Tab-separated table of C-alpha atoms and ligand atoms in Angstrom:
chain	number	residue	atom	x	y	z
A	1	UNK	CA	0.000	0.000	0.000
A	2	UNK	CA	0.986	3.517	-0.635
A	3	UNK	CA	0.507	6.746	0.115
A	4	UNK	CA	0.914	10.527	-1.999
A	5	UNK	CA	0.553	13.346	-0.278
A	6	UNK	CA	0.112	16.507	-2.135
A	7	UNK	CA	0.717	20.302	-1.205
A	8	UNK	CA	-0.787	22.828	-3.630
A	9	UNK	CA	0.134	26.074	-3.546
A	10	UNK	CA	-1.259	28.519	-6.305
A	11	UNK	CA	1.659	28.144	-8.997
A	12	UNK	CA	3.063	24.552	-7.852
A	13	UNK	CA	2.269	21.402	-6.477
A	14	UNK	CA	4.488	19.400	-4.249
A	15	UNK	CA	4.550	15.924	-4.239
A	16	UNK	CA	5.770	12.485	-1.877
A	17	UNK	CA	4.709	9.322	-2.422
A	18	UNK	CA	5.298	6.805	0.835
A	19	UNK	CA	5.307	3.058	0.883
A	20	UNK	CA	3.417	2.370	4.182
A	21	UNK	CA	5.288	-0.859	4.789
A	22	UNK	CA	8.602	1.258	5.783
A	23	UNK	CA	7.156	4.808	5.661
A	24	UNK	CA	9.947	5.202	3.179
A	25	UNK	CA	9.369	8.346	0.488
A	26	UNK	CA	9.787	6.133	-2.811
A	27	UNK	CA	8.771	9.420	-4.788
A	28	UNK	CA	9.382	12.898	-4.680
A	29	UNK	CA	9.144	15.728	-6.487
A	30	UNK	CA	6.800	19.216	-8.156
A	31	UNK	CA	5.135	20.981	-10.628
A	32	UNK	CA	6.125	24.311	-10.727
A	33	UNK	CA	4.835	27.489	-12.688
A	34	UNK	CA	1.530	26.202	-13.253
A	35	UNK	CA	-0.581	28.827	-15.767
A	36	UNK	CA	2.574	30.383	-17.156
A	37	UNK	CA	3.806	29.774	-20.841
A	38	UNK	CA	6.640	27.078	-19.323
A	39	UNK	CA	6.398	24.806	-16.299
A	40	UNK	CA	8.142	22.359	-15.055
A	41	UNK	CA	7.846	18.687	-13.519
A	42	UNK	CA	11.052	17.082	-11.634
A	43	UNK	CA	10.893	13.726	-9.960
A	44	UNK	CA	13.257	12.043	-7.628
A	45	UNK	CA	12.352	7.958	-7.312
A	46	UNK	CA	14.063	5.038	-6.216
A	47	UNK	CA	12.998	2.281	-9.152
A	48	UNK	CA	11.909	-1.081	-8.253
A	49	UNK	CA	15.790	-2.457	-8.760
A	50	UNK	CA	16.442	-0.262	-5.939
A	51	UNK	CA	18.691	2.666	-7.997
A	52	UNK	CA	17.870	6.691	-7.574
A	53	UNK	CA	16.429	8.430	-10.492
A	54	UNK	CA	15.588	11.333	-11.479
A	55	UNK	CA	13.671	13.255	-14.172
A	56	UNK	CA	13.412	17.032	-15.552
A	57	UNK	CA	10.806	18.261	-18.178
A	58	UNK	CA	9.520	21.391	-18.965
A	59	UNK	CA	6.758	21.867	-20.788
A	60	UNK	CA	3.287	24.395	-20.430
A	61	UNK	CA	0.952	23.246	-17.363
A	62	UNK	CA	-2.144	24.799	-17.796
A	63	UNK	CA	-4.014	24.254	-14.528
A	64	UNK	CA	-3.640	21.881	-11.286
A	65	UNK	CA	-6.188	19.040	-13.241
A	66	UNK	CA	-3.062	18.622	-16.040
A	67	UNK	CA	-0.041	18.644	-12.996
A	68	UNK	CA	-2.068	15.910	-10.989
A	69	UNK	CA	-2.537	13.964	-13.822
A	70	UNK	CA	1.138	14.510	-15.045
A	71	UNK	CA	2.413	13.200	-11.306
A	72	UNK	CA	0.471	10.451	-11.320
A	73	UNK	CA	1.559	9.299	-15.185
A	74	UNK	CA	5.087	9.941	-13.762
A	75	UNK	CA	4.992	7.271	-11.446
A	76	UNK	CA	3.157	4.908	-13.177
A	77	UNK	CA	6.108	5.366	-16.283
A	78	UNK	CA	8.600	5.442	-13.294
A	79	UNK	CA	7.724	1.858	-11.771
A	80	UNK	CA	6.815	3.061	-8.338
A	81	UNK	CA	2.728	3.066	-8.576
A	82	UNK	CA	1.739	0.037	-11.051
A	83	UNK	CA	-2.288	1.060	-10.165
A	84	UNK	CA	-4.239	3.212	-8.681
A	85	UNK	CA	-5.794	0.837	-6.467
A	86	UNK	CA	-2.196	0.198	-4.625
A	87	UNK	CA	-2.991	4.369	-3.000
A	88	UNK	CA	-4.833	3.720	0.415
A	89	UNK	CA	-5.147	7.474	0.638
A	90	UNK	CA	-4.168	10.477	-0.756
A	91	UNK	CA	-2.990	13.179	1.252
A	92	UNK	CA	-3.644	16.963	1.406
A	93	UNK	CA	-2.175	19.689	3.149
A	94	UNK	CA	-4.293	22.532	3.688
A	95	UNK	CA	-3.232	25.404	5.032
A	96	UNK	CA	-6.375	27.238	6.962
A	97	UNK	CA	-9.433	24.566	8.650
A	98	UNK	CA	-10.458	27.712	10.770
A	99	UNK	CA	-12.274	26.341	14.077
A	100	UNK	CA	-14.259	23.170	12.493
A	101	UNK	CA	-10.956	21.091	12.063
A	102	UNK	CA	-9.227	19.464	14.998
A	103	UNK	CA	-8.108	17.061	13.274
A	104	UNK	CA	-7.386	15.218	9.564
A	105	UNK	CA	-10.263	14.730	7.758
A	106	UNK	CA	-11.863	12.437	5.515
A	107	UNK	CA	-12.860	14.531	2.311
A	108	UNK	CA	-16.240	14.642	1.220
A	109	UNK	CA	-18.940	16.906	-0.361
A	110	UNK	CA	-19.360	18.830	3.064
A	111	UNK	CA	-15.681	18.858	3.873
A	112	UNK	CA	-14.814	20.411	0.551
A	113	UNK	CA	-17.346	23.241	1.581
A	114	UNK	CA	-16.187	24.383	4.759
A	115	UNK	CA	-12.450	24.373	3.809
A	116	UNK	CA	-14.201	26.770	0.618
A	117	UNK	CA	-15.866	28.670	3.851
A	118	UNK	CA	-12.630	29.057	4.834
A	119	UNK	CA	-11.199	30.775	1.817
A	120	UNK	CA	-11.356	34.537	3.274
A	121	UNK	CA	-9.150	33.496	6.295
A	122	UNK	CA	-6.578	32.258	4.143
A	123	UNK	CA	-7.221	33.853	0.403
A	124	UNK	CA	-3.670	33.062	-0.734
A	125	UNK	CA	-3.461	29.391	0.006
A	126	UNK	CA	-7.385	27.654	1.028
A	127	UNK	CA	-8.246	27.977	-2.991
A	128	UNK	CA	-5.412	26.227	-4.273
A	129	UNK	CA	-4.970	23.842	-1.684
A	130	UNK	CA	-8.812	23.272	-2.780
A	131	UNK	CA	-8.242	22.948	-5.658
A	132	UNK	CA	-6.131	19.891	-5.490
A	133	UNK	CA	-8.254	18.014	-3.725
A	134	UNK	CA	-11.412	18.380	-5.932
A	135	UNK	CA	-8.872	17.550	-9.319
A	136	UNK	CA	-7.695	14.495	-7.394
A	137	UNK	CA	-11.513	13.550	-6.434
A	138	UNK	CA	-12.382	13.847	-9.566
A	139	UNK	CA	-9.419	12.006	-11.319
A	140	UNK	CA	-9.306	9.058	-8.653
A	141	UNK	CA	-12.617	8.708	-7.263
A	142	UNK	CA	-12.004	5.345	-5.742
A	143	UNK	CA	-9.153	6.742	-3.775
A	144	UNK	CA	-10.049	8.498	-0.548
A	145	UNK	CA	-9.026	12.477	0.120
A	146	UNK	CA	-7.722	13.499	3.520
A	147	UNK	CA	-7.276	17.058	4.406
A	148	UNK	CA	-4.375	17.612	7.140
A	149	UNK	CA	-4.996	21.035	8.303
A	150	UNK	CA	-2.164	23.466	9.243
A	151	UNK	CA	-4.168	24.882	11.894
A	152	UNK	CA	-5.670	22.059	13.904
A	153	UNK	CA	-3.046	20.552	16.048
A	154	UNK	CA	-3.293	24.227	17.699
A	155	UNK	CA	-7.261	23.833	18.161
A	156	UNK	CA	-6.114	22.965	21.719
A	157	UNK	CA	-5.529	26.321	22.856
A	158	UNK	CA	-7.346	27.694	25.430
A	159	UNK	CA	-9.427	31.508	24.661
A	160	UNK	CA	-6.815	32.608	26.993
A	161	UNK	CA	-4.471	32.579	24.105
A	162	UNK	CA	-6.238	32.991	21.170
A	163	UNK	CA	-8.444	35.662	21.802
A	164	UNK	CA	-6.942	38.983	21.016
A	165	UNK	CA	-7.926	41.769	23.197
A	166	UNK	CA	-10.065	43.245	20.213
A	167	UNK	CA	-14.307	43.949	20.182
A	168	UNK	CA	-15.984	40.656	21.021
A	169	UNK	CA	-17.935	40.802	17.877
A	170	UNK	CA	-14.645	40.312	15.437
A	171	UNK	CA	-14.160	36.795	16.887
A	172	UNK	CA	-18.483	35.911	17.254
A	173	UNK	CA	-18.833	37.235	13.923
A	174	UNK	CA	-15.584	37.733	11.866
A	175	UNK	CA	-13.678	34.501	13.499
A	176	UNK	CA	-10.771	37.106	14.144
A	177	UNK	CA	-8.876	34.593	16.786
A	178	UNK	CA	-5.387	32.946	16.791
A	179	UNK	CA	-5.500	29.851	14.916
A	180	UNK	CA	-1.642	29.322	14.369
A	181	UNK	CA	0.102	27.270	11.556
A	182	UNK	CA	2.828	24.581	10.589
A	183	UNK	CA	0.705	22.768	13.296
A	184	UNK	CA	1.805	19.244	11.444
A	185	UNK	CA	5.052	20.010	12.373
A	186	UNK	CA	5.268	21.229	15.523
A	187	UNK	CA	3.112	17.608	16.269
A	188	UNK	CA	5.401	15.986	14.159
A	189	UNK	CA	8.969	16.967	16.055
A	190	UNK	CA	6.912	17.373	19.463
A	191	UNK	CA	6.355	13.134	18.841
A	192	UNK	CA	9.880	12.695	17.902
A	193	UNK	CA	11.491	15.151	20.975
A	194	UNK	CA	9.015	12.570	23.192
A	195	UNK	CA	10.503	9.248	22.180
A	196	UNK	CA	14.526	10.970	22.443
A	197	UNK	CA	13.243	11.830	25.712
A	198	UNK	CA	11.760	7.704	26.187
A	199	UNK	CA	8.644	9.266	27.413
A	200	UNK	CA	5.048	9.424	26.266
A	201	UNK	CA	4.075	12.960	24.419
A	202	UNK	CA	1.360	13.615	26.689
A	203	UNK	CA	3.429	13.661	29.270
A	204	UNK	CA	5.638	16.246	27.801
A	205	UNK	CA	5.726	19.733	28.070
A	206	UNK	CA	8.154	21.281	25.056
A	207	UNK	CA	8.767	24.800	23.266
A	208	UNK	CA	9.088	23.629	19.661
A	209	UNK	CA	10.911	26.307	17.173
A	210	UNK	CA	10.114	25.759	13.605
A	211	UNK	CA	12.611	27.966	12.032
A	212	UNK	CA	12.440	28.221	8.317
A	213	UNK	CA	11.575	31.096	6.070
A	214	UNK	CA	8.371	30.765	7.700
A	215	UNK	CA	8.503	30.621	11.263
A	216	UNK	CA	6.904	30.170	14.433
A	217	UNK	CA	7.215	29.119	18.032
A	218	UNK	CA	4.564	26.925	20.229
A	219	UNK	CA	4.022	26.303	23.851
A	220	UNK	CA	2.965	22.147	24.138
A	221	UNK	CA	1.384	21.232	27.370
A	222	UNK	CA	0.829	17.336	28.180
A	223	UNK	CA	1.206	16.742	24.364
A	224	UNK	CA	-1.445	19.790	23.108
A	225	UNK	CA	-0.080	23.084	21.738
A	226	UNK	CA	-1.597	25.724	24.284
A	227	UNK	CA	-0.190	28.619	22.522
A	228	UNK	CA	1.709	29.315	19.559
A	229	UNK	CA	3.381	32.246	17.462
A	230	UNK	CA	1.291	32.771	14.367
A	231	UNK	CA	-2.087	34.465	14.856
A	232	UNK	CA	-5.157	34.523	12.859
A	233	UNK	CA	-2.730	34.381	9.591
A	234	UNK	CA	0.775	33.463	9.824
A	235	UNK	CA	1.850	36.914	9.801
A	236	UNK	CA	2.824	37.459	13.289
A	237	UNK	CA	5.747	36.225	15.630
A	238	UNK	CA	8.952	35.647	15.165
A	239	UNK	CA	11.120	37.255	12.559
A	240	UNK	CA	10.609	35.561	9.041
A	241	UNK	CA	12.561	35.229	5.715
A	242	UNK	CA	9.890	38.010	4.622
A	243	UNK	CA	7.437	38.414	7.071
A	244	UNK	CA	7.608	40.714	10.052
A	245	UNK	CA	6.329	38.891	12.800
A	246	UNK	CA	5.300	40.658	15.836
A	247	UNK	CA	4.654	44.509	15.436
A	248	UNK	CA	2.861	47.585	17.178
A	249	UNK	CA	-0.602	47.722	14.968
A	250	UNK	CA	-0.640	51.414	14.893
A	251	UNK	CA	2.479	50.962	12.058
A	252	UNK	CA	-0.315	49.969	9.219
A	253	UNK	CA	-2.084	53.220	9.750
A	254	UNK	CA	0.777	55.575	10.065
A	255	UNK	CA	2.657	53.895	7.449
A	256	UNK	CA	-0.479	53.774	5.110
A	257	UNK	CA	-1.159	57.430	5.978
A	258	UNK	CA	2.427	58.629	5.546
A	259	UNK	CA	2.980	57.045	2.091
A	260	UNK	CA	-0.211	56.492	1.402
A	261	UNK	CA	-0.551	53.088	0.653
A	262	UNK	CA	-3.554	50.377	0.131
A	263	UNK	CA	-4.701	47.307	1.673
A	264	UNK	CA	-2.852	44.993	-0.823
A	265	UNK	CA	0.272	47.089	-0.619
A	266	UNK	CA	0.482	46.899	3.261
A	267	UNK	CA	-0.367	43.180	2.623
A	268	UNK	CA	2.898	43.206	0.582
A	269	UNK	CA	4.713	45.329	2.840
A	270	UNK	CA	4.503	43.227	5.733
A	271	UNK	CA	4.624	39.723	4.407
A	272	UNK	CA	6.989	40.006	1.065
A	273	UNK	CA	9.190	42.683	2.036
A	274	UNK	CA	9.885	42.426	5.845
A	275	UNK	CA	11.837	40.162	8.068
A	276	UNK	CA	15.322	39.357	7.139
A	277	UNK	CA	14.919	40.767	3.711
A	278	UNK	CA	13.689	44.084	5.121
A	279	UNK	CA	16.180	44.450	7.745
A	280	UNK	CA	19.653	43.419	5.188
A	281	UNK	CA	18.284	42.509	1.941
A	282	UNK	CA	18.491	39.309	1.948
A	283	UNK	CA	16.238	36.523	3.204
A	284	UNK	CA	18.286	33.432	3.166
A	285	UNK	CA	19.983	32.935	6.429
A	286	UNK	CA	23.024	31.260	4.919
A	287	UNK	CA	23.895	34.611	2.850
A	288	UNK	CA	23.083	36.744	5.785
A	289	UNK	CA	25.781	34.743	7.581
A	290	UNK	CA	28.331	35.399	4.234
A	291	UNK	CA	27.365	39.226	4.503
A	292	UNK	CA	27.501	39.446	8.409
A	293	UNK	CA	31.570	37.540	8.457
A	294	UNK	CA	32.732	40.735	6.041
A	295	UNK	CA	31.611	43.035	8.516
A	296	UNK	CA	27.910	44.005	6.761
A	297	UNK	CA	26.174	45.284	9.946
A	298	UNK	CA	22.494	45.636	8.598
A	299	UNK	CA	23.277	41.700	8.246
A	300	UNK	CA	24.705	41.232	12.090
A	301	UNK	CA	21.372	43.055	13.359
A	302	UNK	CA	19.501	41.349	11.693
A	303	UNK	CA	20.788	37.888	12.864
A	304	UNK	CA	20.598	39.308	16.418
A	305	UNK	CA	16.682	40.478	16.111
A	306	UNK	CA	16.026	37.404	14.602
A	307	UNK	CA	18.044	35.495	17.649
A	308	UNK	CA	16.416	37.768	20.620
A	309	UNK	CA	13.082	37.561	19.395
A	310	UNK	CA	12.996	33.657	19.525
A	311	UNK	CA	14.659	34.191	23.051
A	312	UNK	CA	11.752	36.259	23.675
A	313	UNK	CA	9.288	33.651	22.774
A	314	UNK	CA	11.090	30.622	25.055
A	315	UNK	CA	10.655	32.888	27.827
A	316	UNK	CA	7.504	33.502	27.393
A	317	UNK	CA	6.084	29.814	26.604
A	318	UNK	CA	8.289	28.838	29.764
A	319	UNK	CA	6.702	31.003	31.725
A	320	UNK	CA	3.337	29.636	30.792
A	321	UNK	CA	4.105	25.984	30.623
A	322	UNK	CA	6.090	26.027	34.258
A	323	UNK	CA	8.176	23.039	33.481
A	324	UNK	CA	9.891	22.424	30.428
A	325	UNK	CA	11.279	18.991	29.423
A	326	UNK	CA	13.080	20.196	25.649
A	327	UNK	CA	13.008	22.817	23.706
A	328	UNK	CA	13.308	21.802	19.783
A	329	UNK	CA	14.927	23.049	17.087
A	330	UNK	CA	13.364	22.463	13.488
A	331	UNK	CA	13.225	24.198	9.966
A	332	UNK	CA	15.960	25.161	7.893
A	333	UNK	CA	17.338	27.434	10.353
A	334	UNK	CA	16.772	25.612	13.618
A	335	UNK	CA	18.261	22.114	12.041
A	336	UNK	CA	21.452	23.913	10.368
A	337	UNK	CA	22.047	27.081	11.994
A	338	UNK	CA	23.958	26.766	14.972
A	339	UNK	CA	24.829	30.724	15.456
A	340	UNK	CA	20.919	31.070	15.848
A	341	UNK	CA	20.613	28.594	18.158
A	342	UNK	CA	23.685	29.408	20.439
A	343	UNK	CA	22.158	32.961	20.700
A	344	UNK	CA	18.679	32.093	20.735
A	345	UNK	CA	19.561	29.879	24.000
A	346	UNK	CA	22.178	32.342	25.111
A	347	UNK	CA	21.914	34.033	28.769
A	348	UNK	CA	19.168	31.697	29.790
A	349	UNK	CA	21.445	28.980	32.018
A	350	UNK	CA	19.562	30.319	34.966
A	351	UNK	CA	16.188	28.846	33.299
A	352	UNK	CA	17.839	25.714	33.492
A	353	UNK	CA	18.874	26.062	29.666
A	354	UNK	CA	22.401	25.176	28.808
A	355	UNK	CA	23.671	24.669	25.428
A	356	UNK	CA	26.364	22.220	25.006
A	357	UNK	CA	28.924	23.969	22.503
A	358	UNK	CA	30.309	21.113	20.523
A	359	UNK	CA	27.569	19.051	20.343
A	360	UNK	CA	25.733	22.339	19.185
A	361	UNK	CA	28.328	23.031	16.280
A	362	UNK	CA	29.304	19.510	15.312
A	363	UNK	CA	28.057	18.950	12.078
A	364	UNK	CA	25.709	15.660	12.879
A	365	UNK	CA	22.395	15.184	10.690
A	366	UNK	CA	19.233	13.596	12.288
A	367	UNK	CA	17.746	13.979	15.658
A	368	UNK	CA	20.292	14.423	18.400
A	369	UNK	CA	20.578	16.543	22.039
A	370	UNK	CA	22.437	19.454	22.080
A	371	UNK	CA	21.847	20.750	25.471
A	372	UNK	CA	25.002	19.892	28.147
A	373	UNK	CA	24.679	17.854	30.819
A	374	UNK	CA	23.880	19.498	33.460
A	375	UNK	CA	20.837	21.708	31.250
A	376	UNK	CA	17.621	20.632	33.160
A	377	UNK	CA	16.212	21.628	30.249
A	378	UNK	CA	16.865	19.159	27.173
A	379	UNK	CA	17.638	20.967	23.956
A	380	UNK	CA	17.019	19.131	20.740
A	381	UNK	CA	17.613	19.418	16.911
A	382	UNK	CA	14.875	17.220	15.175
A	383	UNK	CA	14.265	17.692	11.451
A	384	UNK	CA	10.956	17.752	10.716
A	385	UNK	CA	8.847	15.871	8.079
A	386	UNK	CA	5.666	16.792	7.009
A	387	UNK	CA	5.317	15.133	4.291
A	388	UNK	CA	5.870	12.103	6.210
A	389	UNK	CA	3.456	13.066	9.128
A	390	UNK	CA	0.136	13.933	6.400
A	391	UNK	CA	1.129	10.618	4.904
A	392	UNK	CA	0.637	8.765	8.294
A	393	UNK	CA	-2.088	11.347	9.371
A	394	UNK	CA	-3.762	10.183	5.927
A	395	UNK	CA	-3.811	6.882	6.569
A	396	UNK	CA	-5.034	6.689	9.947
A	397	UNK	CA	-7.907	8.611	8.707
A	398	UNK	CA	-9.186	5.808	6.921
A	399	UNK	CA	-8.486	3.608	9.095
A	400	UNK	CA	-5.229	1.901	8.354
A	401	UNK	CA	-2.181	1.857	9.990
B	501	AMP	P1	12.878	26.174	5.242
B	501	AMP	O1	11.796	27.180	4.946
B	501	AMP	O2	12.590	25.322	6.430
B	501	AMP	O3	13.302	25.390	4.035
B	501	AMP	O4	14.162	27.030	5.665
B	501	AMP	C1	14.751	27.973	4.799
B	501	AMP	C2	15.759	28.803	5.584
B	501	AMP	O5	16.740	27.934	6.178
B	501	AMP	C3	16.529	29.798	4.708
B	501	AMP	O6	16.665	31.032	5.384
B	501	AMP	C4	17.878	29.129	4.585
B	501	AMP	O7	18.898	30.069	4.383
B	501	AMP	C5	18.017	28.497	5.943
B	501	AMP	N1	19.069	27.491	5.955
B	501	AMP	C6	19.122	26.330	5.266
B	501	AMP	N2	20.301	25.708	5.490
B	501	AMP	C7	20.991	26.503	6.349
B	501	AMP	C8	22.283	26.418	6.962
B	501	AMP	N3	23.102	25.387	6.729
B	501	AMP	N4	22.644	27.433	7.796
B	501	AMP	C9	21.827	28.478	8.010
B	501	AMP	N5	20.612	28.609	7.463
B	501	AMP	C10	20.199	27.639	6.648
């Protein structure tokens, strides 16, 4: 039995395909530039004699319906899905289920509606992610749809953290409330940080760090995220490749008033041309840390706003949770970056928070403990996995595994 999991975004689709006997990816790969007068398909696959592979062709891609149906031919010509009747599930990843999903969900007529209800809290990504599930109902009818929601591992939260302290009638009426995001994740290495520890995640309490170019921070209580980073959109919070994360409100109307800017160019303000990028000019951490070693200061500050604010946020979530058994590192910054993480953790030994130097810069892959002996406080790098985690998610939601 196998499993795909698909991620559709509104130019691209992502793709994994997992063999549920070893949860090993046997497929990877995307469709990129969807609607535009060249796309592109790649593939990555391990063929049935065992060898890698991989495969490049560009060529137009109209719409999502022809880039399904192009991934699927793929690996049927590539040996790793002889029929359609070998999928147990497909699975989706969709960004925004709002308060009616708490957990992944069986697609059907009524499903596809509310995640469509959900479109105006998450305009960008709720249509296309829809859209990939009704082209794959429609291509593969006899194979069932799961939807793994973003938001619902954080549907756990009490009102005490996701209400903002706005009118009463935004949240009643407008659903204006914290929902948070990369909630597959932060489940994901919040399950792995329990079994380094050898003890069951709900009796964990952890401060997960999902540090990529998106980014957020979340507070997990007994196994259940009681607060987390990202608010009603996945604007707010830490410091971001190009989002700004946390910020006094009042900035939107004196920056619209002073240069007298619109709804959709605050929109791109805020989310395409702050965080790193705004602050140096750059978004990708490994060029920030080129620019910062020749002396580049905008580059230095921005590695240390980026550092203090995540300090910020473990102080906070370990002030709420009391007792904290790890904090994890994930995301392309928290698995690689050990400069972040050494000042991220820095100052806070009398938390109980101790980072063990070597082990933080040795260049190791894979889970693994960074924090020093004596740290009451475990400190752990686990890569996260998605992918993997809507692939299991999928098939437990009909049933198997
Ligand atoms: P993600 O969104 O999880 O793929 O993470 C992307 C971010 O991780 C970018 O800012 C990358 O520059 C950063 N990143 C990836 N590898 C490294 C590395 N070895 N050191 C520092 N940052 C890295």
């Amino acid at each position: 039995m196998k499993v795909l999991v698909l991620n559709s975004g509104s130019s691209s689709i992502k793709f994994q395909l997992f063999a549920v006997a070893t949860w090993r990816a046997i497929a990877a790969g995307a469709v990129s530039r969807i609607g535009e007068d060249e796309g592109e398909v790649s593939y990555r696959w391990t063929d049935p004699q065992g060898h890698s592979r991989t495969d490049e062709t560009r060529l137009p891609i109209p719409n999502h319906r022809d880039g399904i149906e192009r991934i699927v031919a793929g690996l049927q010509a590539g040996g790793v899905l002889a029929d359609l009747s070998e999928l147990a599930a497909i699975g989706h990843r969709v960004v925004h289920g709002g308060e009616r999903f708490q957990r992944p969900t069986l697609v059907d007529d009524a499903v596809v509606e509310a995640i469509r209800d959900m479109i105006p809290l998450a305009p960008l990504h709720n249509p296309a992610n829809l859209d990939g599930i009704e082209v794959a109902r429609t291509l593969f009818p006899g194979v069932p749809s799961v939807a793994v929601f973003d938001t619902a591992f954080h549907q756990t939260m009490p009102s005490t953290a996701y209400r903002y302290a706005i009118p009463e009638y935004l949240y009643l009426k407008h659903r204006v409330r914290r929902y948070g995001f990369h909630g597959t994740s932060h489940q994901y290495v919040g399950e792995r940080a329990a079994a380094v520890l050898g003890k069951p995640f709900d009796r964990c309490n952890l401060i997960t760090l999902h540090l990529g170019n998106g980014a957020s921070a979340t507070a997990i209580r007994a196994g259940r995220s009681i607060d987390t980073s990202m608010g009603m959109t996945p604007l707010e919070g830490l410091v971001m490749g190009t989002r700004c994360g946390d910020l006094d409100p009042a900035i939107l109307f004196y920056t619209a008033e002073q240069l007298g800017l619109d709804n959709q160019a605050l929109d791109d303000l805020l989310n395409r041309q702050s965080g790193l990028l705004g602050l140096c000019g750059v978004n990708d951490m490994r060029e920030i840390h080129r620019l910062a070693a020749e002396g580049d200061d905008r580059a230095e500050l921005a590695i240390a706003i980026t550092a203090r604010r995540i300090r910020k946020y473990i102080g906070a979530y370990y002030a709420e949770l009391g007792r904290v058994d790890a904090i994890v590192f994930t995301g392309g910054i928290g698995e690689n970056d050990a400069e972040v993480r050494h000042r991220a953790c820095a100052g806070l030994e009398n938390l109980g928070i101790a980072l063990d130097d070597s082990a933080n810069l040795s260049a190791d892959r894979g889970e693994r403990a960074i924090s020093a002996a004596h740290s009451q406080v475990k400190i752990l790098v686990i890569p996260t996995n998605e992918e993997l985690a809507i692939a299991r998610q999928a098939l437990a939601a009909v049933g198997g595994g």
